[in-house]
Coordinates of C-alpha atoms (C1' of nucleotides) in Angstrom, one line a residue:
Chain A
M1 CA 7.5 -37.5 33.0
D2 CA 6.1 -36.4 29.8
Q3 CA 6.7 -32.5 29.4
S4 CA 5.6 -32.3 25.8
R5 CA 1.9 -31.2 26.7
T6 CA 1.4 -27.5 26.1
S7 CA -1.1 -26.8 28.7
P8 CA -2.4 -28.3 31.8
T9 CA -5.9 -28.2 30.7
A10 CA -5.2 -29.8 27.4
A11 CA -6.6 -33.2 28.4
L12 CA -9.7 -31.8 30.0
L13 CA -10.6 -29.6 27.0
L14 CA -10.2 -32.6 24.7
K15 CA -12.6 -34.5 27.0
L16 CA -15.1 -31.8 27.0
R17 CA -15.0 -31.3 23.1
Q18 CA -16.0 -34.8 22.8
R19 CA -19.2 -33.9 24.5
D20 CA -20.0 -30.6 22.8
D21 CA -18.4 -27.5 21.4
V22 CA -16.5 -25.4 23.8
S23 CA -16.3 -21.8 23.0
A24 CA -13.5 -19.6 23.3
E25 CA -14.7 -17.9 26.5
E26 CA -15.5 -21.2 28.2
E27 CA -12.0 -22.2 27.3
K28 CA -10.8 -19.2 29.2
V29 CA -13.0 -20.3 32.0
V30 CA -11.5 -23.6 32.2
E31 CA -7.8 -22.2 32.1
D32 CA -8.6 -19.8 34.8
L33 CA -9.7 -22.7 37.2
V34 CA -6.0 -24.0 36.9
A35 CA -4.3 -21.9 39.5
R36 CA -1.4 -23.9 40.5
T37 CA -0.3 -27.4 39.8
K38 CA 0.8 -29.7 42.6
H39 CA 2.8 -32.7 42.7
V40 CA 1.6 -35.9 44.4
A41 CA 4.0 -38.7 45.1
A42 CA 2.8 -42.2 43.9
R43 CA 1.1 -44.4 46.5
S44 CA -0.1 -41.2 48.7
D45 CA -3.5 -40.1 49.1
L46 CA -4.8 -37.3 47.1
V47 CA -8.0 -37.4 49.3
S48 CA -8.7 -39.4 52.3
E49 CA -11.9 -41.2 53.4
G50 CA -14.1 -39.1 55.5
D51 CA -12.4 -35.8 54.1
R52 CA -14.5 -32.8 53.3
P53 CA -12.4 -31.3 50.9
K54 CA -13.0 -27.6 49.8
H55 CA -11.9 -28.4 46.3
S56 CA -12.3 -30.7 43.5
T57 CA -9.0 -32.4 42.1
L58 CA -8.3 -32.3 38.4
I59 CA -5.4 -34.7 37.1
I60 CA -3.1 -33.3 34.7
E61 CA -0.7 -35.9 34.5
G62 CA -0.3 -39.4 35.9
F63 CA -2.9 -42.1 37.2
A64 CA -5.2 -41.9 40.3
A65 CA -7.8 -44.3 41.8
R66 CA -10.7 -44.2 44.1
Y67 CA -10.6 -47.0 46.6
R68 CA -12.0 -48.4 49.7
Q69 CA -10.1 -50.2 52.5
L70 CA -12.1 -52.9 54.3
P71 CA -11.6 -53.9 57.9
D72 CA -9.9 -57.1 57.1
G73 CA -7.2 -55.2 55.2
S74 CA -8.3 -55.8 51.7
R75 CA -8.7 -53.1 49.4
Q76 CA -10.9 -52.5 46.2
L77 CA -10.2 -49.8 43.7
T78 CA -13.5 -48.5 42.2
S79 CA -12.3 -46.4 39.4
I80 CA -9.1 -45.1 37.8
H81 CA -8.7 -41.7 36.6
V82 CA -6.4 -40.3 33.7
P83 CA -5.4 -36.8 33.0
G84 CA -8.5 -34.5 32.3
D85 CA -10.6 -36.3 35.0
F86 CA -12.1 -34.5 38.0
V87 CA -11.3 -37.3 40.2
D88 CA -13.7 -36.2 43.1
F89 CA -16.0 -33.9 41.3
H90 CA -18.9 -35.2 43.4
S91 CA -17.5 -33.6 46.6
F92 CA -18.6 -30.4 45.3
L93 CA -22.2 -31.5 45.9
L94 CA -21.7 -34.5 48.2
K95 CA -19.3 -32.9 50.9
E96 CA -18.0 -36.0 52.6
M97 CA -15.8 -38.5 50.8
E98 CA -16.9 -42.0 51.4
H99 CA -13.8 -43.3 49.9
G100 CA -10.2 -42.4 49.4
I101 CA -8.2 -41.3 46.4
T102 CA -4.7 -42.5 45.8
A103 CA -2.0 -41.7 43.4
L104 CA -1.4 -44.8 41.5
T105 CA 1.7 -43.1 40.0
D106 CA 3.5 -39.8 40.6
C107 CA 0.9 -37.3 39.6
Y108 CA 0.4 -33.7 38.9
V109 CA -2.7 -32.3 39.9
V110 CA -4.9 -29.0 40.2
E111 CA -7.2 -28.5 43.2
V112 CA -10.1 -26.4 42.0
P113 CA -11.9 -24.5 44.7
H114 CA -15.5 -25.5 45.1
A115 CA -16.2 -21.7 45.2
S116 CA -14.9 -21.4 41.8
L117 CA -17.2 -24.3 40.7
K118 CA -20.1 -22.6 42.2
T119 CA -19.3 -19.4 40.1
V120 CA -19.0 -21.6 37.0
S121 CA -22.4 -23.2 37.5
E122 CA -24.0 -19.6 37.9
T123 CA -22.1 -17.9 35.0
H124 CA -21.5 -20.7 32.5
P125 CA -24.2 -23.3 32.9
H126 CA -23.4 -24.8 29.7
L127 CA -19.8 -25.5 30.9
M128 CA -21.1 -26.8 34.0
R129 CA -23.5 -29.3 32.3
L130 CA -20.4 -30.7 30.6
F131 CA -18.8 -31.5 33.8
N132 CA -22.0 -33.1 35.1
L133 CA -22.1 -35.1 31.9
C134 CA -18.5 -36.5 32.7
A135 CA -19.8 -37.5 36.1
L136 CA -22.6 -39.4 34.5
I137 CA -20.1 -41.2 32.5
D138 CA -18.3 -42.0 35.4
G139 CA -21.5 -43.7 36.4
A140 CA -21.8 -45.6 33.3
I141 CA -17.9 -46.9 33.7
H142 CA -18.9 -48.1 37.2
R143 CA -22.0 -50.0 35.9
E144 CA -19.7 -51.6 33.3
W145 CA -17.2 -52.5 35.9
L146 CA -20.1 -54.2 37.7
V147 CA -20.8 -56.3 34.9
S148 CA -17.1 -57.4 34.5
M149 CA -17.0 -58.2 38.3
G150 CA -20.2 -60.1 38.3
R151 CA -20.3 -61.9 35.0
R152 CA -16.9 -61.9 33.3
R153 CA -14.1 -64.5 34.1
A154 CA -11.0 -63.0 35.1
P155 CA -9.1 -63.1 31.8
M156 CA -12.2 -61.4 30.1
H157 CA -12.4 -59.0 32.9
L158 CA -8.7 -58.0 32.5
A159 CA -8.9 -57.7 28.7
H160 CA -12.0 -55.5 29.1
L161 CA -10.1 -53.2 31.5
I162 CA -7.2 -52.9 29.1
C163 CA -9.7 -51.9 26.2
E164 CA -11.3 -49.4 28.3
I165 CA -8.0 -47.8 29.6
Y166 CA -6.6 -47.7 26.0
E167 CA -9.5 -46.0 24.5
L168 CA -9.9 -43.4 27.5
L169 CA -6.2 -42.6 27.2
E170 CA -6.5 -42.4 23.4
A171 CA -9.2 -40.0 23.8
V172 CA -7.0 -37.4 25.4
Q173 CA -4.3 -38.2 22.9
L174 CA -2.0 -40.2 25.6
A175 CA -2.1 -43.3 23.7
S176 CA -2.0 -44.4 20.2
N177 CA -1.2 -47.4 17.8
H178 CA -2.6 -49.8 20.4
E179 CA 0.0 -49.2 22.7
L180 CA 0.0 -47.4 26.2
R181 CA 1.9 -46.4 29.2
F182 CA 0.2 -47.9 32.3
P183 CA 2.8 -47.9 35.0
I184 CA 0.8 -49.9 37.7
T185 CA 1.9 -52.8 39.9
Q186 CA 0.1 -56.3 39.7
I187 CA -1.0 -55.6 43.3
D188 CA -2.9 -52.6 42.6
L189 CA -4.3 -54.3 39.2
A190 CA -5.5 -57.1 41.7
D191 CA -7.4 -54.5 43.6
I192 CA -9.0 -53.1 40.5
L193 CA -10.0 -56.6 39.4
G194 CA -11.1 -57.7 42.8
L195 CA -8.7 -60.7 42.6
S196 CA -5.7 -61.9 44.6
A197 CA -2.2 -60.9 43.3
V198 CA -1.1 -64.3 42.6
H199 CA -4.1 -65.0 40.5
T200 CA -3.9 -61.7 38.6
N201 CA -0.3 -62.6 37.6
R202 CA -1.5 -65.9 36.2
V203 CA -4.5 -64.3 34.3
L204 CA -2.1 -61.8 33.0
Q205 CA 0.4 -64.5 31.7
E206 CA -2.7 -66.2 30.1
L207 CA -3.4 -63.1 28.2
R208 CA 0.2 -63.0 27.1
R209 CA 0.3 -66.6 26.2
S210 CA -2.7 -66.1 24.0
Q211 CA -0.6 -63.5 22.0
L212 CA -3.3 -60.9 22.8
I213 CA -1.0 -58.5 24.6
T214 CA 2.4 -57.8 25.9
W215 CA 2.8 -55.9 29.3
D216 CA 6.5 -55.3 29.8
G217 CA 7.1 -53.0 32.8
A218 CA 5.0 -49.9 32.2
V219 CA 4.0 -50.5 28.5
I220 CA 1.1 -52.5 27.2
K221 CA 1.0 -53.4 23.7
I222 CA -2.2 -54.7 22.3
L223 CA -1.1 -57.2 19.6
D224 CA -4.6 -58.1 18.1
W225 CA -7.2 -55.3 19.0
P226 CA -10.1 -57.0 17.2
R227 CA -9.5 -60.3 19.0
L228 CA -8.9 -58.9 22.3
R229 CA -12.1 -56.7 21.9
D230 CA -14.2 -59.9 20.9
F231 CA -12.5 -61.8 23.7
A232 CA -13.5 -59.1 26.4
D233 CA -16.9 -58.6 24.8
Y234 CA -15.8 -54.9 24.7
D235 CA -18.6 -52.5 23.4
N236 CA -17.4 -49.1 23.9
R237 CA -20.8 -47.4 23.7
Y238 CA -20.8 -46.7 27.6
L239 CA -17.8 -44.4 27.4
H240 CA -19.9 -42.1 25.1
L241 CA -16.8 -41.0 23.0
V242 CA -18.7 -39.8 20.1
R243 CA -20.5 -36.7 20.3
E244 CA -24.4 -36.9 20.4
P245 CA -26.3 -34.6 17.9
R246 CA -28.4 -32.1 19.9
Chain B
M1 CA -50.7 -52.7 45.5
D2 CA -50.3 -50.2 48.1
Q3 CA -52.8 -47.5 47.4
S4 CA -52.4 -45.6 50.8
R5 CA -49.9 -43.3 49.4
T6 CA -51.3 -39.7 49.0
S7 CA -49.4 -38.5 46.1
P8 CA -47.2 -39.9 43.4
T9 CA -44.4 -37.5 44.4
A10 CA -44.6 -38.3 47.9
A11 CA -41.3 -40.5 47.7
L12 CA -39.3 -38.2 45.4
L13 CA -40.1 -35.2 47.8
L14 CA -38.9 -37.4 50.7
K15 CA -35.8 -38.0 49.0
L16 CA -35.1 -34.4 47.9
R17 CA -36.0 -33.1 51.3
Q18 CA -33.1 -35.4 52.8
R19 CA -30.8 -33.4 50.6
D20 CA -32.0 -29.7 51.2
D21 CA -35.3 -27.8 51.8
V22 CA -37.6 -27.8 49.0
S23 CA -39.6 -24.6 48.6
A24 CA -43.5 -24.6 48.0
E25 CA -42.8 -23.5 44.6
E26 CA -40.5 -26.2 44.0
E27 CA -42.8 -28.7 45.3
K28 CA -45.3 -27.4 42.6
V29 CA -42.8 -27.8 39.9
V30 CA -42.0 -31.4 40.9
E31 CA -45.7 -32.1 41.1
D32 CA -46.3 -30.6 37.7
L33 CA -43.7 -33.1 36.2
V34 CA -46.2 -36.0 37.0
A35 CA -48.5 -35.9 34.2
R36 CA -49.9 -39.4 33.9
T37 CA -48.8 -42.4 35.7
K38 CA -48.5 -45.6 33.6
H39 CA -48.4 -49.2 34.6
V40 CA -45.7 -51.6 33.7
A41 CA -45.9 -55.3 34.4
A42 CA -43.3 -57.2 36.3
R43 CA -40.5 -58.4 33.9
S44 CA -41.2 -56.3 31.1
D45 CA -38.6 -53.5 30.1
L46 CA -39.2 -50.1 31.1
V47 CA -36.5 -48.9 28.9
S48 CA -34.3 -51.1 26.5
E49 CA -30.5 -51.1 25.8
G50 CA -30.0 -48.9 22.7
D51 CA -33.0 -46.7 23.2
R52 CA -32.6 -42.9 22.8
P53 CA -35.7 -42.1 25.3
K54 CA -37.2 -38.5 25.2
H55 CA -38.1 -38.8 28.8
S56 CA -36.7 -40.0 32.2
T57 CA -38.8 -42.3 34.1
L58 CA -39.7 -41.8 37.6
I59 CA -40.7 -44.8 39.8
I60 CA -43.9 -44.2 41.8
E61 CA -44.6 -47.8 43.0
G62 CA -42.7 -51.1 42.6
F63 CA -39.1 -52.1 42.1
A64 CA -37.1 -51.7 38.8
A65 CA -33.5 -52.3 38.0
R66 CA -30.9 -51.4 35.4
Y67 CA -29.3 -54.6 33.7
R68 CA -27.0 -55.7 31.0
Q69 CA -27.3 -59.0 29.1
L70 CA -24.3 -60.6 27.9
P71 CA -23.6 -62.6 24.6
D72 CA -23.5 -65.8 26.6
G73 CA -27.0 -65.3 28.0
S74 CA -25.9 -64.2 31.4
R75 CA -27.2 -61.1 33.0
Q76 CA -25.9 -58.6 35.5
L77 CA -28.2 -56.1 37.5
T78 CA -26.3 -53.0 38.1
S79 CA -28.6 -51.0 40.4
I80 CA -32.2 -51.4 41.8
H81 CA -34.4 -48.6 42.1
V82 CA -37.3 -47.8 44.5
P83 CA -40.2 -45.2 44.6
G84 CA -38.9 -41.8 44.2
D85 CA -36.0 -42.9 41.9
F86 CA -35.4 -41.2 38.6
V87 CA -34.2 -44.6 37.1
D88 CA -32.8 -43.2 33.8
F89 CA -32.0 -39.5 34.8
H90 CA -28.7 -39.8 32.9
S91 CA -30.6 -40.3 29.4
F92 CA -31.5 -36.6 29.8
L93 CA -27.7 -35.8 29.3
L94 CA -26.4 -39.0 27.9
K95 CA -29.2 -39.8 25.2
E96 CA -28.3 -43.4 24.5
M97 CA -28.9 -46.0 26.9
E98 CA -26.1 -48.5 27.2
H99 CA -28.2 -50.9 29.4
G100 CA -31.7 -51.9 29.9
I101 CA -34.1 -51.1 32.6
T102 CA -36.5 -53.9 33.7
A103 CA -39.4 -54.1 36.0
L104 CA -38.6 -56.3 39.0
T105 CA -42.2 -56.3 40.1
D106 CA -45.3 -54.6 38.9
C107 CA -44.5 -50.8 38.7
Y108 CA -46.3 -47.6 38.5
V109 CA -44.0 -45.1 36.9
V110 CA -44.2 -41.4 35.4
E111 CA -42.4 -40.6 32.2
V112 CA -41.1 -37.1 32.6
P113 CA -40.2 -35.4 29.3
H114 CA -36.7 -34.2 28.8
A115 CA -38.0 -30.9 27.6
S116 CA -39.5 -30.4 31.2
L117 CA -36.2 -31.3 32.6
K118 CA -34.7 -28.7 30.5
T119 CA -37.2 -26.1 31.6
V120 CA -36.6 -26.9 35.3
S121 CA -32.7 -26.7 34.8
E122 CA -33.4 -23.3 33.4
T123 CA -36.1 -21.9 35.9
H124 CA -35.3 -23.8 38.9
P125 CA -31.4 -24.5 39.1
H126 CA -31.7 -25.5 42.8
L127 CA -34.2 -28.1 42.2
M128 CA -31.9 -29.5 39.3
R129 CA -29.1 -29.5 41.6
L130 CA -30.8 -31.8 43.9
F131 CA -31.7 -34.0 40.9
N132 CA -27.8 -34.1 39.9
L133 CA -27.1 -34.8 43.6
C134 CA -29.3 -37.9 43.5
A135 CA -27.5 -39.0 40.4
L136 CA -24.2 -38.6 42.2
I137 CA -25.5 -40.8 45.1
D138 CA -26.3 -43.4 42.5
G139 CA -22.7 -43.4 41.6
A140 CA -21.5 -43.9 45.2
I141 CA -24.0 -46.7 45.3
H142 CA -22.5 -48.1 42.4
R143 CA -18.9 -47.9 44.0
E144 CA -20.3 -49.7 47.2
W145 CA -21.6 -52.4 45.1
L146 CA -18.1 -52.7 43.4
V147 CA -16.6 -53.0 46.8
S148 CA -19.1 -55.9 47.5
M149 CA -18.5 -57.7 44.4
G150 CA -14.6 -57.5 44.6
R151 CA -13.9 -58.1 48.2
R152 CA -16.8 -59.2 50.0
R153 CA -17.9 -63.0 50.2
A154 CA -21.2 -63.9 49.1
P155 CA -22.8 -63.9 52.6
M156 CA -21.6 -60.7 53.5
H157 CA -22.5 -59.3 50.1
L158 CA -26.0 -60.3 50.4
A159 CA -26.2 -59.1 54.0
H160 CA -24.9 -55.8 52.8
L161 CA -27.4 -55.4 50.0
I162 CA -30.2 -56.1 52.4
C163 CA -28.9 -53.5 54.9
E164 CA -28.9 -51.0 51.8
I165 CA -32.3 -51.7 50.4
Y166 CA -33.8 -51.4 53.9
E167 CA -32.4 -48.0 54.6
L168 CA -33.2 -46.8 51.1
L169 CA -36.9 -47.9 51.6
E170 CA -37.0 -46.6 55.3
A171 CA -36.0 -43.1 53.9
V172 CA -39.0 -42.8 51.8
Q173 CA -41.2 -44.4 54.6
L174 CA -41.8 -47.8 52.7
A175 CA -40.3 -49.7 55.5
S176 CA -40.0 -49.6 59.2
N177 CA -39.2 -51.8 62.1
H178 CA -36.3 -53.6 60.3
E179 CA -38.9 -55.3 58.1
L180 CA -39.5 -54.8 54.4
R181 CA -41.4 -56.0 51.5
F182 CA -39.0 -56.9 48.5
P183 CA -40.7 -59.4 46.2
I184 CA -37.7 -60.6 44.0
T185 CA -37.0 -63.9 42.8
Q186 CA -33.8 -65.7 43.7
I187 CA -33.0 -65.7 40.2
D188 CA -33.0 -61.9 40.0
L189 CA -31.2 -61.9 43.3
A190 CA -28.5 -64.0 41.8
D191 CA -28.1 -61.5 38.9
I192 CA -27.7 -58.7 41.5
L193 CA -25.0 -60.5 43.5
G194 CA -23.1 -61.9 40.3
L195 CA -23.9 -65.4 41.5
S196 CA -25.7 -68.6 40.3
A197 CA -28.8 -69.0 41.4
V198 CA -28.1 -72.2 43.3
H199 CA -25.4 -70.5 45.2
T200 CA -27.5 -67.5 45.9
N201 CA -30.1 -70.0 47.4
R202 CA -27.4 -71.5 49.7
V203 CA -26.0 -68.2 50.8
L204 CA -29.5 -67.0 51.7
Q205 CA -30.2 -70.2 54.0
E206 CA -26.8 -69.5 55.6
L207 CA -28.2 -65.9 56.7
R208 CA -31.4 -67.7 57.8
R209 CA -29.6 -70.4 59.7
S210 CA -27.5 -67.7 61.4
Q211 CA -30.7 -66.1 62.6
L212 CA -29.9 -62.9 61.0
I213 CA -33.0 -62.6 58.7
T214 CA -36.1 -64.3 57.6
W215 CA -37.1 -64.1 54.1
D216 CA -40.4 -65.6 53.5
G217 CA -42.0 -64.8 50.0
A218 CA -41.9 -61.1 49.7
V219 CA -41.2 -60.2 53.3
I220 CA -37.8 -59.7 54.7
K221 CA -37.3 -59.4 58.6
I222 CA -34.0 -58.3 59.9
L223 CA -33.7 -60.3 63.1
D224 CA -30.8 -58.6 64.5
W225 CA -29.9 -55.4 62.9
P226 CA -26.5 -54.6 64.6
R227 CA -25.4 -58.1 64.0
L228 CA -26.2 -58.1 60.3
R229 CA -24.7 -54.8 59.9
D230 CA -21.5 -55.7 61.6
F231 CA -21.4 -59.0 59.6
A232 CA -21.9 -57.0 56.3
D233 CA -19.4 -54.3 57.4
Y234 CA -22.1 -52.0 56.3
D235 CA -21.5 -48.3 56.7
N236 CA -24.3 -46.2 55.4
R237 CA -22.4 -43.0 54.8
Y238 CA -22.3 -43.8 51.1
L239 CA -25.9 -43.3 50.9
H240 CA -25.8 -39.6 52.4
L241 CA -29.0 -39.9 54.1
V242 CA -28.4 -37.2 56.5
R243 CA -28.6 -33.6 55.0
E244 CA -25.4 -31.8 54.7
P245 CA -24.9 -28.5 56.2
R246 CA -24.3 -25.8 53.6
Chain C
dC1 C1' 25.8 -55.8 51.3
dG2 C1' 21.0 -56.2 53.2
dA3 C1' 16.2 -54.6 53.0
dA4 C1' 12.2 -53.9 50.6
dC5 C1' 9.4 -54.7 46.9
dT6 C1' 7.5 -56.7 42.5
dG7 C1' 6.9 -60.5 39.8
dT8 C1' 6.7 -65.6 39.4
dT9 C1' 5.9 -70.6 40.7
dG10 C1' 3.8 -74.7 42.9
dA11 C1' 0.9 -76.9 46.3
dT12 C1' -3.5 -77.1 48.5
dG13 C1' -8.0 -75.7 49.9
dA14 C1' -12.3 -72.6 49.8
dT15 C1' -15.6 -70.6 47.2
dC16 C1' -18.6 -70.8 43.7
dG17 C1' -20.5 -72.7 39.1
dT18 C1' -22.8 -76.3 36.6
dC19 C1' -25.7 -80.3 36.0
dA20 C1' -29.5 -83.0 37.5
dA21 C1' -33.2 -84.2 40.0
dC22 C1' -37.0 -83.3 43.0
dT23 C1' -40.6 -80.4 45.7
dG24 C1' -44.3 -77.2 46.1
dT25 C1' -47.3 -74.0 44.0
dA26 C1' -50.1 -71.5 40.8
dG27 C1' -52.2 -71.5 36.8
dT28 C1' -54.5 -73.3 32.6
dG29 C1' -57.5 -75.8 29.9
dG30 C1' -59.8 -80.1 29.2
Chain D
dC1 C1' -62.5 -82.0 39.2
dC2 C1' -57.8 -83.6 37.4
dA3 C1' -53.8 -83.5 34.1
dC4 C1' -50.6 -80.6 32.6
dT5 C1' -47.4 -76.9 32.3
dA6 C1' -44.5 -73.5 34.2
dC7 C1' -41.5 -71.8 37.4
dA8 C1' -39.7 -70.7 41.8
dG9 C1' -37.2 -72.9 45.5
dT10 C1' -34.2 -76.6 47.2
dT11 C1' -30.7 -80.4 47.5
dG12 C1' -26.8 -83.5 46.0
dA13 C1' -22.7 -84.4 43.5
dC14 C1' -19.0 -82.9 40.9
dG15 C1' -15.8 -79.7 38.7
dA16 C1' -13.9 -74.8 37.6
dT17 C1' -12.2 -70.8 39.4
dC18 C1' -9.8 -68.3 42.6
dA19 C1' -7.5 -67.7 47.3
dT20 C1' -3.9 -68.6 50.5
dC21 C1' 0.6 -69.9 51.8
dA22 C1' 5.2 -70.5 50.8
dA23 C1' 9.2 -70.0 48.5
dC24 C1' 12.4 -67.8 45.4
dA25 C1' 14.5 -64.6 41.6
dG26 C1' 15.2 -60.0 39.9
dT27 C1' 15.5 -55.1 40.8
dT28 C1' 16.2 -51.0 43.1
dC29 C1' 17.9 -48.5 46.9
dG30 C1' 20.1 -46.9 50.8

DNA sequence: CGAACTGTTGATGATCGTCAACTGTAGTGG
DNA sequence: CCACTACAGTTGACGATCATCAACAGTTCG
């Protein structure tokens, strides 16, 4: 795994700074939230459905996803999370988890006690507002996924997903040059797209045949960013990556 | 339209009280947010994509929906909103709207200035937290919709939607006895489900044939709630309708 | 070496979209 | 009053997209 990162809070701070200035004191508060990093093996649950966690989980390294398992055995992933994401921030207010969270790859995470978040909300409301803002952006991503599911054909859907993940990783300096490490199986990818694994495989090959991407093992290369973006009808405004004037 | 409602804030207060106690003072603050109700005709935009509204819109009466229009002319609704919902609460922090909001029926709404929300966040943090909590539940609903889109067949998907809307309306005392007024066209319904209008019509008839519901004009009657719920694999935990102990 | 898993391909069928036509209803204007 | 329009709902025919089942290759790992 990548050990080059200086601090476990680096990705989170990069994310927050895209929203607004983060003062030196707030930065210290964020760093104090990180008590001890914990390793989670790929394919195991960070949080299970029905849990009432006493902490929110911050991803330091690796990929995780929210998912729901249906009675017929099928599974749907409802979001994917990258370093810097509070993957179950809402459990701070909502208590019961109505979905599970799985590690798509080996992960390093930090469990931030809800009590600490409560303190932050009282002593550093501006910082708390930045966390809330990130949760609202999660909602915007959900809505874009709904659009992809409902109105984009599978190849466009996959292309759109690749654009999104690339820009999310680029924003925390984990991807550049239209190249990203995204070590996920086609089975998990199918559960993101809401497709069968077989069809997912064929759709992926279609993007390869069209010279839009290569996807070899864990490494995705976007061969023609403008064409991929147009093909996917990708408009990144919903990620709110540029800071809004206040 | 129904004029029996005593106060424009009735639905909102019912919603908030499901989350936590609302003090008399907080109730007064909520009522002060409602300056002037405004009528919006069915099929017109409450907010348009790209807008930077200076207020958040609270629905007093009628149904509204968030939507996105795609270049090929197709449209996807990403959420539907009932009285008591802040339909664009996130614009308070996120500024630019990356989707539009349309009135599915004639609506009465209130436009609450962001400046007022800012004041509330400073003087009544507990109340603001309840608003935030509602926004997080919106996210949970989005996730459940993603599951429906990805892994439920059209008849299950529609059944699930009916269950959800019924319970949301029941929670603000706008539906009871497994009967609800939901005056929406099959075209809009198709744009919720991500289906064509023709297929939506057939799916609807399937539910009618199965004696699960009647849907005559604006009125939906759920004929067999347990069977509809089982058929849809509907589990309402994600709506967080019961108050959590603190 | 076998076991388990991922990726891949082919064959077949189910689900859903598209096109077209027709019905009923409500409104609109002469 | 009636012709005319507009639109929601409905039905049939046909085709595209996607799921399912089965088989097999390549890799890793014990």
